[in-house]
Short mmCIF file of C-alpha atoms in Angstrom, two decimals:
data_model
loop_
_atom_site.label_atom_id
_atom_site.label_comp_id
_atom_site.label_asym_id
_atom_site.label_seq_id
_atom_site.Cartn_x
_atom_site.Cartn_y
_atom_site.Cartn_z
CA UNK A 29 68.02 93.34 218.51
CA UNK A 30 66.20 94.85 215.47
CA UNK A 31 63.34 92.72 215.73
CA UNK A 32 63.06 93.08 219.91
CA UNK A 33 63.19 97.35 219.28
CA UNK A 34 59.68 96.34 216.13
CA UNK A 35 58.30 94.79 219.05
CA UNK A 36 58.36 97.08 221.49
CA UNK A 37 57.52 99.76 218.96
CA UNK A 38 54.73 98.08 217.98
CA UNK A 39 53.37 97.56 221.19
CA UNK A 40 53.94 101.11 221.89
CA UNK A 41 53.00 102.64 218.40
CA UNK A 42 50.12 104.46 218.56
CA UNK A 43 49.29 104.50 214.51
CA UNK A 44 46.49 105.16 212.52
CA UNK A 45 45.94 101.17 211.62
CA UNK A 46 45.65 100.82 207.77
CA UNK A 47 41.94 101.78 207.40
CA UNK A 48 42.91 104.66 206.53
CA UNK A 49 45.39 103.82 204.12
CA UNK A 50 42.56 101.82 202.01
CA UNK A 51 40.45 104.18 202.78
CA UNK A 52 43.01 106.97 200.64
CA UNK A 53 43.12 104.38 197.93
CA UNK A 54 40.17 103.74 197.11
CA UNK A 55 38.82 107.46 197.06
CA UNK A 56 41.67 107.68 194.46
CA UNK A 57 40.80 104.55 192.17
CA UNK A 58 37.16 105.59 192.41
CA UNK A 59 37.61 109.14 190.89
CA UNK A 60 39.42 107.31 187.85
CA UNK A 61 36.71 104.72 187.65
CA UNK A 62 33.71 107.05 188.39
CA UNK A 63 35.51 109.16 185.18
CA UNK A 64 36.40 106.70 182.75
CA UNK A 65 35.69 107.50 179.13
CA UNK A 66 34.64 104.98 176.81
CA UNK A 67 36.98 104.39 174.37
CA UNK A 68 34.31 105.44 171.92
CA UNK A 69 33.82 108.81 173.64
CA UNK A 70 37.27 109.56 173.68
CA UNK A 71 37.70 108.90 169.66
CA UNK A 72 35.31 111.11 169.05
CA UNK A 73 36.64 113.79 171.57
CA UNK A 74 40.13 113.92 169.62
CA UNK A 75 38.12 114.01 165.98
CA UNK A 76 36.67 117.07 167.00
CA UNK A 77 39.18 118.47 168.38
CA UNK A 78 41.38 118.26 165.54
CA UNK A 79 38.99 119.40 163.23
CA UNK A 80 39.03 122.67 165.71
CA UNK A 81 42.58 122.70 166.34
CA UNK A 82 43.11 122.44 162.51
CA UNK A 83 41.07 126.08 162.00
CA UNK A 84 44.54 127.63 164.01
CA UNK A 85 47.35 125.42 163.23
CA UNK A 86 48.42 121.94 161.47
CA UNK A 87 48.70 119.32 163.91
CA UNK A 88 49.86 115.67 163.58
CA UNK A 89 47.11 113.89 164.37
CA UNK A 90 48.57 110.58 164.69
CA UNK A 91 50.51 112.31 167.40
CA UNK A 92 47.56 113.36 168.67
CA UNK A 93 46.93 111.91 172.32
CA UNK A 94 44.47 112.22 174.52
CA UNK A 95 43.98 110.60 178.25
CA UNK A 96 42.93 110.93 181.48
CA UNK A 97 45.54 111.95 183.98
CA UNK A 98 45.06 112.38 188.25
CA UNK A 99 46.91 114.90 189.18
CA UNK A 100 46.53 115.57 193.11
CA UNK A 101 43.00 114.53 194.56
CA UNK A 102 41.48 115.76 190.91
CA UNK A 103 41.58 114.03 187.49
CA UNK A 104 42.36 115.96 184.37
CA UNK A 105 42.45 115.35 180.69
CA UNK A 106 45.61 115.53 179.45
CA UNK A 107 46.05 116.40 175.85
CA UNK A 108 49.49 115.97 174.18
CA UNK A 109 49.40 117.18 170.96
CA UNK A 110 52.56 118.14 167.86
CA UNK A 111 51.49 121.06 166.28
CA UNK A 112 53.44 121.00 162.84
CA UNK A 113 53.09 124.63 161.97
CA UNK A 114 50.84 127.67 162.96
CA UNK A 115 48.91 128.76 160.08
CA UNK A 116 49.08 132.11 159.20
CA UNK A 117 46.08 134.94 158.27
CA UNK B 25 0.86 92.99 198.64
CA UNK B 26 3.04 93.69 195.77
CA UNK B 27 5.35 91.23 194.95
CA UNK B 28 9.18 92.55 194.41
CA UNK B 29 12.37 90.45 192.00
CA UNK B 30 15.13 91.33 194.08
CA UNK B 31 18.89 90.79 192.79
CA UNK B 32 21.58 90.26 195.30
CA UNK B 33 24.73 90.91 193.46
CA UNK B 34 28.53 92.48 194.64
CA UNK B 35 30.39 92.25 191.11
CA UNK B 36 33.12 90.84 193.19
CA UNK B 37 33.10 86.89 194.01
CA UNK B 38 33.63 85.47 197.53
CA UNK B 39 31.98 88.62 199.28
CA UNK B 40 28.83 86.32 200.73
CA UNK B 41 25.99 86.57 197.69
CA UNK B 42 25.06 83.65 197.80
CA UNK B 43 25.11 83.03 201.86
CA UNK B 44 23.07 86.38 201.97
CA UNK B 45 20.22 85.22 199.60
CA UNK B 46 19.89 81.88 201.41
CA UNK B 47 19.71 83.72 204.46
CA UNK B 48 17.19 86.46 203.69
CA UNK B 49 15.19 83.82 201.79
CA UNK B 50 14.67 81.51 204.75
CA UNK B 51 14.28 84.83 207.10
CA UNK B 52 11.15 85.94 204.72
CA UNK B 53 9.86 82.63 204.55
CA UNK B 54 9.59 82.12 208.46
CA UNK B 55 8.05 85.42 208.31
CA UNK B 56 5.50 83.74 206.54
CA UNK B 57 5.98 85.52 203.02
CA UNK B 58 6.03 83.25 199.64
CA UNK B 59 9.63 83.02 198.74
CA UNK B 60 11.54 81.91 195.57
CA UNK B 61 15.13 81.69 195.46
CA UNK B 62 16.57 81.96 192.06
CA UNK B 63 20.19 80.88 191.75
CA UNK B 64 21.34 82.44 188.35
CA UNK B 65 24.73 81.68 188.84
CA UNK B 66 24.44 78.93 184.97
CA UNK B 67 27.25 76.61 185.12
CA UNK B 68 28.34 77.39 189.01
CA UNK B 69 25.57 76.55 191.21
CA UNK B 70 25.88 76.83 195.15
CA UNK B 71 22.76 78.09 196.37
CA UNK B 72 21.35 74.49 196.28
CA UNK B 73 24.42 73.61 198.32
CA UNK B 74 24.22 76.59 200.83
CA UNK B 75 20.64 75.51 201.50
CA UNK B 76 20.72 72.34 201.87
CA UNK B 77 19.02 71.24 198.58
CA UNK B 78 21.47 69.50 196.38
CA UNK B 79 19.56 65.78 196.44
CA UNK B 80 16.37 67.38 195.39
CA UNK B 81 17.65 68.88 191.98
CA UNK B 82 15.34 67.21 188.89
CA UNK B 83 15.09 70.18 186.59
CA UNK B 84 16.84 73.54 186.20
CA UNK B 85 17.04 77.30 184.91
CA UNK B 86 17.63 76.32 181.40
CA UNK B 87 15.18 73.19 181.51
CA UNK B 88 12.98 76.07 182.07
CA UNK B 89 13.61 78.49 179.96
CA UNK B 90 13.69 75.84 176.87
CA UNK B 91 10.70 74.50 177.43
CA UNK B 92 12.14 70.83 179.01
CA UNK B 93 9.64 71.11 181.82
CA UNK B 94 6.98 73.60 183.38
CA UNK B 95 8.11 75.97 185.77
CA UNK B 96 6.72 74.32 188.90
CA UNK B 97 8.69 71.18 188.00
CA UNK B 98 11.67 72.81 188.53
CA UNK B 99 10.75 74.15 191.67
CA UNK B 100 12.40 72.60 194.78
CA UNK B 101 10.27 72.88 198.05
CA UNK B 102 12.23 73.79 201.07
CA UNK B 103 12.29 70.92 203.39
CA UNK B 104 12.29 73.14 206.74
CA UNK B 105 9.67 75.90 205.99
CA UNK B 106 6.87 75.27 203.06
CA UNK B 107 6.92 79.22 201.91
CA UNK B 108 10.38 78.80 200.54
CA UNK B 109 11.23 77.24 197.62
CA UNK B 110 14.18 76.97 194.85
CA UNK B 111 15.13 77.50 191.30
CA UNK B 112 18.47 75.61 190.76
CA UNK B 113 21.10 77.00 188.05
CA UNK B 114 21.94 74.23 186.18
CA UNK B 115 25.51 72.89 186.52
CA UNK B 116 26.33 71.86 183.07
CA UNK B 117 25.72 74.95 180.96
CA UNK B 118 26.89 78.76 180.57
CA UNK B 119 25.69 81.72 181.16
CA UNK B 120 24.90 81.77 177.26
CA UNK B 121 22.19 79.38 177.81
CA UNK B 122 20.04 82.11 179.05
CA UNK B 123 18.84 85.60 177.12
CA UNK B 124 18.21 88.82 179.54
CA UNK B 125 14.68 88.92 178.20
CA UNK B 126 13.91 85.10 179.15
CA UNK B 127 15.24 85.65 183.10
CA UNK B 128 12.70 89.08 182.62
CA UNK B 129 10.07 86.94 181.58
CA UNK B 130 11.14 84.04 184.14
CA UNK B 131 10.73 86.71 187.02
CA UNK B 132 7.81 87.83 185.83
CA UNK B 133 5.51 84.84 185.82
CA UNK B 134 7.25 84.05 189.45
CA UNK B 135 6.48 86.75 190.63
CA UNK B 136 2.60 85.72 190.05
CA UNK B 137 3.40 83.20 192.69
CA UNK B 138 5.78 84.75 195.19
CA UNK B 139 5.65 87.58 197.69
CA UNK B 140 9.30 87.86 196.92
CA UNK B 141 11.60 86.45 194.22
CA UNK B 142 15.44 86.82 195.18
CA UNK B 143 17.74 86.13 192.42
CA UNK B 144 21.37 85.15 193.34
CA UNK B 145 23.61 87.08 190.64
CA UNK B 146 27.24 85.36 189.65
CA UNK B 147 30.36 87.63 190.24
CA UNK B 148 31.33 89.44 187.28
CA UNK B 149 29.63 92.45 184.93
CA UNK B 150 29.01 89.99 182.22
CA UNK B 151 26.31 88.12 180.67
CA UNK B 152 25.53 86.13 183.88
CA UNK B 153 25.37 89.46 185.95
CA UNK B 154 22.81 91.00 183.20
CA UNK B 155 21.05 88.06 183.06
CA UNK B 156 20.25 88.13 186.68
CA UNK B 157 19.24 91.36 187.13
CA UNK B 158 17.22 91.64 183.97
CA UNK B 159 13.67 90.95 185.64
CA UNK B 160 14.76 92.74 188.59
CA UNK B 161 12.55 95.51 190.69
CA UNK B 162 15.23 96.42 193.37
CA UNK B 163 18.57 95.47 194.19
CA UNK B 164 20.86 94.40 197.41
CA UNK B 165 24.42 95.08 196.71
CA UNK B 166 27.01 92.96 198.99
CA UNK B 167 30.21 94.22 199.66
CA UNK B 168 33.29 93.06 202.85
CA UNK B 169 34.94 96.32 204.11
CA UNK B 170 37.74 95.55 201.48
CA UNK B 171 39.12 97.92 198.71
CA UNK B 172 38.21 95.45 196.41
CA UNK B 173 35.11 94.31 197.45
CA UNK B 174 34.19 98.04 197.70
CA UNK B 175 35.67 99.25 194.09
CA UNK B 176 33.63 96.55 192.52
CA UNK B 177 30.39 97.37 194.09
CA UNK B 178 31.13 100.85 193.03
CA UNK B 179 30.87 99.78 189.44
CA UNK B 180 27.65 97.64 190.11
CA UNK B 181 25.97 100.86 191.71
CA UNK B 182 26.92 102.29 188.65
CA UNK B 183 25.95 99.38 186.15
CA UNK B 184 22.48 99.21 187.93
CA UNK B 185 21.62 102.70 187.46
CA UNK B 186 22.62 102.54 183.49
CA UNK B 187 20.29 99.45 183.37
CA UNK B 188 17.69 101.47 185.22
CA UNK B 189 17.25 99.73 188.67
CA UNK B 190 17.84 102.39 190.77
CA UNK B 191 18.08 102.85 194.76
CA UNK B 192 20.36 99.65 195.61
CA UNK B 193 20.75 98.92 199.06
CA UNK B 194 24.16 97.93 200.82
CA UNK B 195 24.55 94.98 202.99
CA UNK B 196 28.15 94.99 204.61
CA UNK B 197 29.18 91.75 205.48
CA UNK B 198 32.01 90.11 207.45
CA UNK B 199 32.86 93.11 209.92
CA UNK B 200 35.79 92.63 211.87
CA UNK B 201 34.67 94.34 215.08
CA UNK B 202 38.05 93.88 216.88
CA UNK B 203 39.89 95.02 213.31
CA UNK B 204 37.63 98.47 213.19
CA UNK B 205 38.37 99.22 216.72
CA UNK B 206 42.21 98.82 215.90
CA UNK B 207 41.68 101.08 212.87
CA UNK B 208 42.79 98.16 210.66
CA UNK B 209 39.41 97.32 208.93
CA UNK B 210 37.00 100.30 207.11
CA UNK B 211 33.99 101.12 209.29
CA UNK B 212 30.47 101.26 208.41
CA UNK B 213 30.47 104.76 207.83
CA UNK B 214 33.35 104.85 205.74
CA UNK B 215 32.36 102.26 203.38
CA UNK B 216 28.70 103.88 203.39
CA UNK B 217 30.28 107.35 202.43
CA UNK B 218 32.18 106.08 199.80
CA UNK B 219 29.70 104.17 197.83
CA UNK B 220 27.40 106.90 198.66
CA UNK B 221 24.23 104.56 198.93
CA UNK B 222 21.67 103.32 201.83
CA UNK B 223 22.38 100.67 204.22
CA UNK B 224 20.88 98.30 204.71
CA UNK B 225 22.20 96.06 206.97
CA UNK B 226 25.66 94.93 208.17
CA UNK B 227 26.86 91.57 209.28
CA UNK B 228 29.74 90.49 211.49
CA UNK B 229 32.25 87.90 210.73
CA UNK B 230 30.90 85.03 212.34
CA UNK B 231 32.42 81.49 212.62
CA UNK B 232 28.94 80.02 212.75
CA UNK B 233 28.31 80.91 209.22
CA UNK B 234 31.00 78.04 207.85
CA UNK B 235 29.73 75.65 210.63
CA UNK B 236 25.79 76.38 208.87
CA UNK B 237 27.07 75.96 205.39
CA UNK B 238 28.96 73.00 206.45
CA UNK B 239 25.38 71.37 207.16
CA UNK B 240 23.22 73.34 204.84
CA UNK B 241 20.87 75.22 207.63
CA UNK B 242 20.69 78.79 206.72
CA UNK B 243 22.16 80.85 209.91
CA UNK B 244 19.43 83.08 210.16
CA UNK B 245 17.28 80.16 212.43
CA UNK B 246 20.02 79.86 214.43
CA UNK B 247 19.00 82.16 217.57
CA UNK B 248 23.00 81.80 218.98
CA UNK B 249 24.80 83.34 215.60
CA UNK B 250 25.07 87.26 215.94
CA UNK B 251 25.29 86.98 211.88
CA UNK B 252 21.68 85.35 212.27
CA UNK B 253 20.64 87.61 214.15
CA UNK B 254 22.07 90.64 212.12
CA UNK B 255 20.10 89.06 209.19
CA UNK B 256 17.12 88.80 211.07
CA UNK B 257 17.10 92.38 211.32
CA UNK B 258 18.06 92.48 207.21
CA UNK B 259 14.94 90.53 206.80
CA UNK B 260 12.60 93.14 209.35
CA UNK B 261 13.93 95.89 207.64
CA UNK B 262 12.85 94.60 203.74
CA UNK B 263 9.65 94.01 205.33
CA UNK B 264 9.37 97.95 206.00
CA UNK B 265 10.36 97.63 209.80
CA UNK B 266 12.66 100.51 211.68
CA UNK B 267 15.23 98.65 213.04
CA UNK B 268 18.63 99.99 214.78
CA UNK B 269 21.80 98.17 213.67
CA UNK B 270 23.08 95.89 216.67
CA UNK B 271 25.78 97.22 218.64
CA UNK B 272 29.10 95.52 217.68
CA UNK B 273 31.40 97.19 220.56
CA UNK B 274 30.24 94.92 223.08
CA UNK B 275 30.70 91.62 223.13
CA UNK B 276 28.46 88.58 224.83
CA UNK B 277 29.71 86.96 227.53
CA UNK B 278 29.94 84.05 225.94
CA UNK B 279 32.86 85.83 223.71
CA UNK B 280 34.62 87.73 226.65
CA UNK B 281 35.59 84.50 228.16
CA UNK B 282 36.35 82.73 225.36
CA UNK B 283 39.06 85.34 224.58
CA UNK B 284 39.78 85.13 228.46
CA UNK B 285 40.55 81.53 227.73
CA UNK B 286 43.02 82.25 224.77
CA UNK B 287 40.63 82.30 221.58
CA UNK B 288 40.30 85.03 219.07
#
């Protein structure tokens, strides 16, 4: 019975096809491709920014991590770092 | 005229490189241009296979490139049209055997001698790809309607531009016309907006294509194949031509009745 009621649904389905479905995809996996930091780049990135982050506060920098994240239809970098105290004037 | 190294590449294998030179090659040449095809896929040759040239094979690539034999040794003349002619890979090295400013230098002293020089490029971002398009003016980037297929040339776009060939041109290949109208395959204009780049031609899935490989005769001389013809059109517009893309809604008579009669 279950496979008779697929049938007739999909004779009667009036769906998108997957084009569009691959179409979704690969506008996401592009935007992470098209972005991608070298690994070199992104070393660098987190050396500087400790060395600013250290004016403010002590940080752990081998907690220190830094990648890129999509979040919706738009790619952020996402920066997770342990401060280990705020230093004070 | 000025004489042009184009690369043919797709960064993903299986997409129709290698069909697609062989084709445009044997198009130019009955145009009456000088044409070298340059397979530069070292250690995985086909080209010789695709065009019928496999017997023929003396010297190779690398022969070439260390100094075994001159360049017109290695040279195989096409036995259907005398413009064409190929540089086998050879079959029994890597794609170490060859440095990217030996395949510029290669290209270069072809090019004294050709009208064009199409170089076949192996699948992949590695040595073999930067080999081939390291003496290379312009560039024809393959790609099926497929999110891998597409992803991949997305990177090659990408990886041409950093090694400053810029303003590739697309070639889709294997449209499913009956897929796109079900909305189950990417259409031209959704692959074109994606990669963003011009297009330059796009050819339909056609059985003929397996039958011509099967006997080594380039499908572009075959007057019945709608792939032949859609590379016929490839070939016009390289030459500078306007040419509309053919219409892939309707279908030849030929094809209605055959899927009267129960075939695809």
């Amino acid at each position: 019975m279950g496979a008779l009621i697929d049938f007739v649904n999909k004779i009667f389905a009036k769906e998108n096809g997957s084009k569009d479905q691959a179409k979704e995809r690969l506008r996401l996996v592009l935007l992470h491709d098209r972005t991608a930091l070298s690994p070199e780049l992104l070393i660098a990135l987190k050396e500087e920014l400790i060395q600013v982050l250290s004016k403010y506060m002590e940080i752990d920098e081998d907690g220190l991590e830094v990648t890129l994240d999509r979040a919706d239809n738009a790619v952020a970098l996402v920066a997770n770092i342990p401060v280990k105290s705020v230093r004070r004037s | 005229m000025e004489s042009k190294v184009i690369v043919i590449t797709s960064g993903k294998g299986g997409v129709g490189k290698t069909t697609t030179t062989a084709n445009l090659g044997m198009g130019l040449a009955e145009k009456g241009y000088r044409v070298c095809l340059v397979d530069a896929d070292i250690g995985l040759r086909n080209l010789d296979v695709v065009m019928g040239l496999e017997n023929r094979i003396v010297y190779d690539l690398v022969d070439v490139v260390e100094g075994h034999c001159r360049l017109r040794q290695a040279l195989i003349k096409d036995k259907r049209n005398e413009n064409l002619y190929l540089l086998p890979a050879a079959q029994t090295r890597d794609k170490d055997a060859v440095q990217p400013d030996q395949m510029k230098a290669l290209c270069q002293e072809l090019k004294e001698q050709f009208n064009y020089v199409l170089v076949d490029s192996p699948a992949g971002i590695e040595r073999g790809f930067k080999n081939a398009i390291a003496g290379a003016d312009e560039s024809i980037i393959v790609t099926t309607p497929e999110v891998s297929a597409v992803r991949d040339a997305d990177r090659i776009i990408g990886l041409l531009e950093a090694s400053e060939i810029y303003e590739p041109k697309l070639v889709i290949n294997r449209l499913r016309p009956d897929m796109v109208r079900k909305g189950d395959m990417m259409d031209i204009d959704d692959v074109i907006e994606i990669l963003a780049i011009p297009l330059l031609g796009v050819v339909p899935d056609d059985e003929a294509i397996i039958v011509s490989t099967n006997k080594g005769e380039p499908a572009v001389t075959d007057k019945n194949s709608r792939a032949g013809q859609a590379y016929r059109n490839i070939v016009r517009r390289i030459t500078g031509e306007e040419v509309p893309l053919m219409d892939f809604s309707s279908q030849g008579f030929i094809e209605k009745l055959r899927r009267l009669m129960g075939g695809r």
